[in-house]
Each structure stands twice: as C-alpha cells, then as structure tokens.
Tab-separated table of N, CA and C in Angstrom:
chain	number	residue	atom	x	y	z
A	14	MET	N	-35.480	-9.716	-6.969
A	14	MET	CA	-35.384	-8.970	-8.200
A	14	MET	C	-34.272	-7.920	-8.095
A	15	LYS	N	-34.172	-7.292	-6.914
A	15	LYS	CA	-33.128	-6.291	-6.720
A	15	LYS	C	-31.747	-6.943	-6.827
A	16	ARG	N	-31.625	-8.148	-6.270
A	16	ARG	CA	-30.347	-8.850	-6.325
A	16	ARG	C	-29.952	-9.148	-7.770
A	17	THR	N	-30.909	-9.460	-8.591
A	17	THR	CA	-30.652	-9.763	-10.000
A	17	THR	C	-30.129	-8.519	-10.706
A	18	PHE	N	-30.766	-7.360	-10.455
A	18	PHE	CA	-30.311	-6.117	-11.076
A	18	PHE	C	-28.907	-5.731	-10.599
A	19	VAL	N	-28.662	-5.905	-9.315
A	19	VAL	CA	-27.346	-5.593	-8.771
A	19	VAL	C	-26.294	-6.515	-9.386
A	20	ALA	N	-26.614	-7.787	-9.481
A	20	ALA	CA	-25.679	-8.744	-10.078
A	20	ALA	C	-25.423	-8.407	-11.544
A	21	LEU	N	-26.474	-8.045	-12.280
A	21	LEU	CA	-26.320	-7.669	-13.681
A	21	LEU	C	-25.477	-6.384	-13.813
A	22	ALA	N	-25.673	-5.447	-12.921
A	22	ALA	CA	-24.911	-4.205	-12.950
A	22	ALA	C	-23.430	-4.483	-12.681
A	23	ILE	N	-23.161	-5.334	-11.724
A	23	ILE	CA	-21.769	-5.688	-11.409
A	23	ILE	C	-21.133	-6.414	-12.588
A	24	LEU	N	-21.844	-7.353	-13.171
A	24	LEU	CA	-21.318	-8.091	-14.324
A	24	LEU	C	-21.086	-7.165	-15.520
A	25	ALA	N	-21.998	-6.239	-15.718
A	25	ALA	CA	-21.847	-5.293	-16.830
A	25	ALA	C	-20.614	-4.415	-16.628
A	26	SER	N	-20.401	-3.968	-15.385
A	26	SER	CA	-19.228	-3.115	-15.135
A	26	SER	C	-17.935	-3.917	-15.285
A	27	LEU	N	-17.935	-5.171	-14.843
A	27	LEU	CA	-16.748	-6.007	-15.022
A	27	LEU	C	-16.481	-6.280	-16.498
A	28	ALA	N	-17.534	-6.532	-17.244
A	28	ALA	CA	-17.378	-6.789	-18.670
A	28	ALA	C	-16.869	-5.535	-19.384
A	29	ALA	N	-17.338	-4.374	-18.982
A	29	ALA	CA	-16.898	-3.128	-19.606
A	29	ALA	C	-15.421	-2.873	-19.303
A	30	CYS	N	-14.979	-3.146	-18.107
A	30	CYS	CA	-13.579	-2.956	-17.751
A	30	CYS	C	-12.674	-3.941	-18.486
A	31	ASN	N	-13.151	-5.133	-18.694
A	31	ASN	CA	-12.363	-6.168	-19.354
A	31	ASN	C	-12.212	-5.904	-20.847
A	32	ASN	N	-13.110	-5.204	-21.461
A	32	ASN	CA	-13.084	-4.962	-22.898
A	32	ASN	C	-12.542	-3.579	-23.233
A	33	SER	N	-11.580	-3.108	-22.458
A	33	SER	CA	-11.043	-1.784	-22.749
A	33	SER	C	-10.383	-1.802	-24.129
A	34	GLY	N	-10.430	-0.655	-24.809
A	34	GLY	CA	-9.964	-0.572	-26.190
A	34	GLY	C	-8.476	-0.814	-26.360
A	35	THR	N	-7.658	-0.332	-25.450
A	35	THR	CA	-6.223	-0.522	-25.583
A	35	THR	C	-5.667	-1.057	-24.285
A	36	SER	N	-4.890	-2.088	-24.409
A	36	SER	CA	-4.263	-2.654	-23.225
A	36	SER	C	-2.915	-1.981	-23.007
A	37	THR	N	-2.284	-2.289	-21.909
A	37	THR	CA	-0.980	-1.716	-21.602
A	37	THR	C	0.035	-2.127	-22.658
A	38	GLY	N	-0.037	-3.362	-23.103
A	38	GLY	CA	0.871	-3.842	-24.146
A	38	GLY	C	0.697	-3.070	-25.438
A	39	ASP	N	-0.557	-2.789	-25.803
A	39	ASP	CA	-0.826	-2.014	-27.017
A	39	ASP	C	-0.268	-0.599	-26.892
A	40	LYS	N	-0.416	-0.009	-25.716
A	40	LYS	CA	0.109	1.342	-25.497
A	40	LYS	C	1.629	1.354	-25.602
A	41	LYS	N	2.287	0.334	-25.032
A	41	LYS	CA	3.743	0.248	-25.109
A	41	LYS	C	4.189	0.080	-26.557
A	42	ASP	N	3.488	-0.771	-27.311
A	42	ASP	CA	3.830	-0.969	-28.715
A	42	ASP	C	3.670	0.325	-29.498
A	43	SER	N	2.620	1.066	-29.193
A	43	SER	CA	2.385	2.337	-29.869
A	43	SER	C	3.488	3.334	-29.543
A	44	LEU	N	3.869	3.413	-28.280
A	44	LEU	CA	4.947	4.319	-27.876
A	44	LEU	C	6.276	3.910	-28.512
A	45	ASP	N	6.531	2.603	-28.571
A	45	ASP	CA	7.750	2.123	-29.223
A	45	ASP	C	7.767	2.505	-30.698
A	46	SER	N	6.619	2.399	-31.334
A	46	SER	CA	6.509	2.750	-32.745
A	46	SER	C	6.782	4.237	-32.965
A	47	VAL	N	6.202	5.076	-32.127
A	47	VAL	CA	6.410	6.521	-32.237
A	47	VAL	C	7.876	6.858	-31.978
A	48	ALA	N	8.464	6.256	-30.961
A	48	ALA	CA	9.868	6.521	-30.635
A	48	ALA	C	10.777	6.080	-31.781
A	49	SER	N	10.484	4.943	-32.368
A	49	SER	CA	11.286	4.445	-33.483
A	49	SER	C	11.192	5.379	-34.684
A	50	GLU	N	9.991	5.875	-34.953
A	50	GLU	CA	9.792	6.802	-36.068
A	50	GLU	C	10.567	8.103	-35.844
A	51	LYS	N	10.525	8.625	-34.620
A	51	LYS	CA	11.257	9.859	-34.314
A	51	LYS	C	12.760	9.637	-34.435
A	52	LYS	N	13.234	8.492	-33.967
A	52	LYS	CA	14.656	8.177	-34.057
A	52	LYS	C	15.092	8.098	-35.513
A	53	ASP	N	14.275	7.475	-36.356
A	53	ASP	CA	14.599	7.378	-37.780
A	53	ASP	C	14.687	8.759	-38.420
A	54	ARG	N	13.764	9.651	-38.049
A	54	ARG	CA	13.796	11.020	-38.589
A	54	ARG	C	15.060	11.757	-38.151
A	55	ILE	N	15.421	11.598	-36.890
A	55	ILE	CA	16.620	12.253	-36.367
A	55	ILE	C	17.861	11.699	-37.059
A	56	ASP	N	17.931	10.372	-37.201
A	56	ASP	CA	19.073	9.761	-37.869
A	56	ASP	C	19.189	10.237	-39.308
A	57	SER	N	18.068	10.327	-39.989
A	57	SER	CA	18.063	10.777	-41.383
A	57	SER	C	18.537	12.217	-41.484
A	58	SER	N	18.042	13.052	-40.605
A	58	SER	CA	18.436	14.464	-40.595
A	58	SER	C	19.927	14.604	-40.292
A	59	ALA	N	20.414	13.844	-39.326
A	59	ALA	CA	21.830	13.903	-38.969
A	59	ALA	C	22.688	13.427	-40.138
A	60	GLU	N	22.247	12.401	-40.832
A	60	GLU	CA	22.991	11.880	-41.978
A	60	GLU	C	23.054	12.921	-43.100
A	61	GLN	N	21.959	13.617	-43.332
A	61	GLN	CA	21.938	14.657	-44.360
A	61	GLN	C	22.886	15.794	-43.991
A	62	ARG	N	22.892	16.191	-42.752
A	62	ARG	CA	23.785	17.264	-42.306
A	62	ARG	C	25.244	16.838	-42.416
A	63	LYS	N	25.519	15.582	-42.083
A	63	LYS	CA	26.876	15.055	-42.191
A	63	LYS	C	27.326	15.100	-43.648
A	64	ASP	N	26.453	14.732	-44.561
A	64	ASP	CA	26.790	14.769	-45.985
A	64	ASP	C	27.113	16.188	-46.439
A	65	VAL	N	26.346	17.157	-45.949
A	65	VAL	CA	26.601	18.555	-46.312
A	65	VAL	C	27.965	19.005	-45.782
A	66	VAL	N	28.261	18.670	-44.550
A	66	VAL	CA	29.546	19.053	-43.960
A	66	VAL	C	30.690	18.387	-44.728
A	67	ASP	N	30.526	17.095	-45.043
A	67	ASP	CA	31.570	16.388	-45.783
A	67	ASP	C	31.809	17.007	-47.151
A	68	SER	N	30.751	17.325	-47.875
A	68	SER	CA	30.924	17.893	-49.217
A	68	SER	C	31.508	19.298	-49.149
A	69	THR	N	31.114	20.073	-48.152
A	69	THR	CA	31.673	21.418	-47.989
A	69	THR	C	33.157	21.337	-47.661
A	70	THR	N	33.519	20.441	-46.786
A	70	THR	CA	34.922	20.261	-46.417
A	70	THR	C	35.739	19.802	-47.616
A	71	LYS	N	35.203	18.881	-48.378
A	71	LYS	CA	35.899	18.391	-49.567
A	71	LYS	C	36.122	19.539	-50.557
A	72	HIS	N	35.107	20.344	-50.752
A	72	HIS	CA	35.227	21.480	-51.669
A	72	HIS	C	36.283	22.471	-51.170
A	73	GLN	N	36.277	22.761	-49.884
A	73	GLN	CA	37.251	23.693	-49.328
A	73	GLN	C	38.671	23.151	-49.470
A	74	LYS	N	38.855	21.851	-49.289
A	74	LYS	CA	40.172	21.246	-49.467
A	74	LYS	C	40.637	21.380	-50.913
A	75	GLN	N	39.710	21.175	-51.842
A	75	GLN	CA	40.064	21.306	-53.259
A	75	GLN	C	40.491	22.734	-53.588
A	76	VAL	N	39.778	23.706	-53.061
A	76	VAL	CA	40.128	25.111	-53.291
A	76	VAL	C	41.512	25.407	-52.712
A	77	LEU	N	41.783	24.942	-51.497
A	77	LEU	CA	43.090	25.161	-50.875
A	77	LEU	C	44.199	24.472	-51.657
A	78	ASP	N	43.930	23.265	-52.158
A	78	ASP	CA	44.930	22.567	-52.969
A	78	ASP	C	45.250	23.348	-54.240
A	79	LYS	N	44.226	23.912	-54.875
A	79	LYS	CA	44.451	24.709	-56.088
A	79	LYS	C	45.271	25.950	-55.766
A	80	MET	N	44.939	26.603	-54.659
A	80	MET	CA	45.681	27.799	-54.263
A	80	MET	C	47.130	27.446	-53.934
A	81	ASP	N	47.326	26.331	-53.249
A	81	ASP	CA	48.668	25.884	-52.902
A	81	ASP	C	49.460	25.547	-54.164
A	82	SER	N	48.809	24.904	-55.089
A	82	SER	CA	49.453	24.559	-56.354
A	82	SER	C	49.855	25.815	-57.120
A	83	MET	N	48.980	26.800	-57.150
A	83	MET	CA	49.285	28.061	-57.831
A	83	MET	C	50.444	28.775	-57.148
A	84	ASN	N	50.452	28.777	-55.831
A	84	ASN	CA	51.544	29.425	-55.079
A	84	ASN	C	52.866	28.700	-55.327
A	85	HIS	N	52.805	27.380	-55.413
A	85	HIS	CA	54.013	26.597	-55.661
A	85	HIS	C	54.577	26.909	-57.047
A	86	LYS	N	53.689	27.077	-58.036
A	86	LYS	CA	54.129	27.423	-59.387
A	86	LYS	C	54.781	28.800	-59.401
A	87	LYS	N	54.212	29.740	-58.684
A	87	LYS	CA	54.768	31.092	-58.609
A	87	LYS	C	56.156	31.047	-57.972
A	88	ASP	N	56.289	30.257	-56.895
A	88	ASP	CA	57.588	30.150	-56.223
A	88	ASP	C	58.641	29.527	-57.125
A	89	SER	N	58.263	28.548	-57.885
A	89	SER	CA	59.227	27.879	-58.749
A	89	SER	C	59.647	28.764	-59.913
A	90	VAL	N	58.780	29.669	-60.368
A	90	VAL	CA	59.105	30.592	-61.452
A	90	VAL	C	60.068	31.651	-60.961
A	91	THR	N	59.877	32.141	-59.751
A	91	THR	CA	60.722	33.224	-59.232
A	91	THR	C	62.069	32.711	-58.789
A	92	HIS	N	62.248	31.459	-58.492
A	92	HIS	CA	63.539	30.922	-58.016
A	92	HIS	C	64.296	30.327	-59.122
C-alpha cells in the first residue's frame, strides 16, 4: 500500500511539472512581443520628432529666404 502511495505521489509530481502554464517557447514569444511593441513605440516617437525638426527647419529656411529677398531688394534700390 505504501508503494502505491509513493508511486501515485511521484506520478502526480511528474504530471504537475509537465503541465506547467508557460513553456520556454511561450516565454520567448511573449518577450519578443513586448520587445516588438517597445521598438514600434520608439520608432513612432523618433518619426514624430524627425517631422518636427524637418518642419522647423523648413520654416526657418523660408524666413531666411524672405529676409535675403528683402535685403536683395534694398541693395538693388540703393545701387
């Protein structure tokens, strides 16, 4: 009878270990998913910042072009 209980206990522990909730593959997939999500957020943020820099630079160039044009008109009037 003792042998039966010991055998049942061993089988129960083996069955419990075999039915773990997450396997190594599942953990890797989960980590890959989290890493991909973080990368997408970083890429999106970087793209937004790039757009801001581009639009600011474009605006500054336009202002400088207007100032240059005005200075050129002044020079042509005085000469």
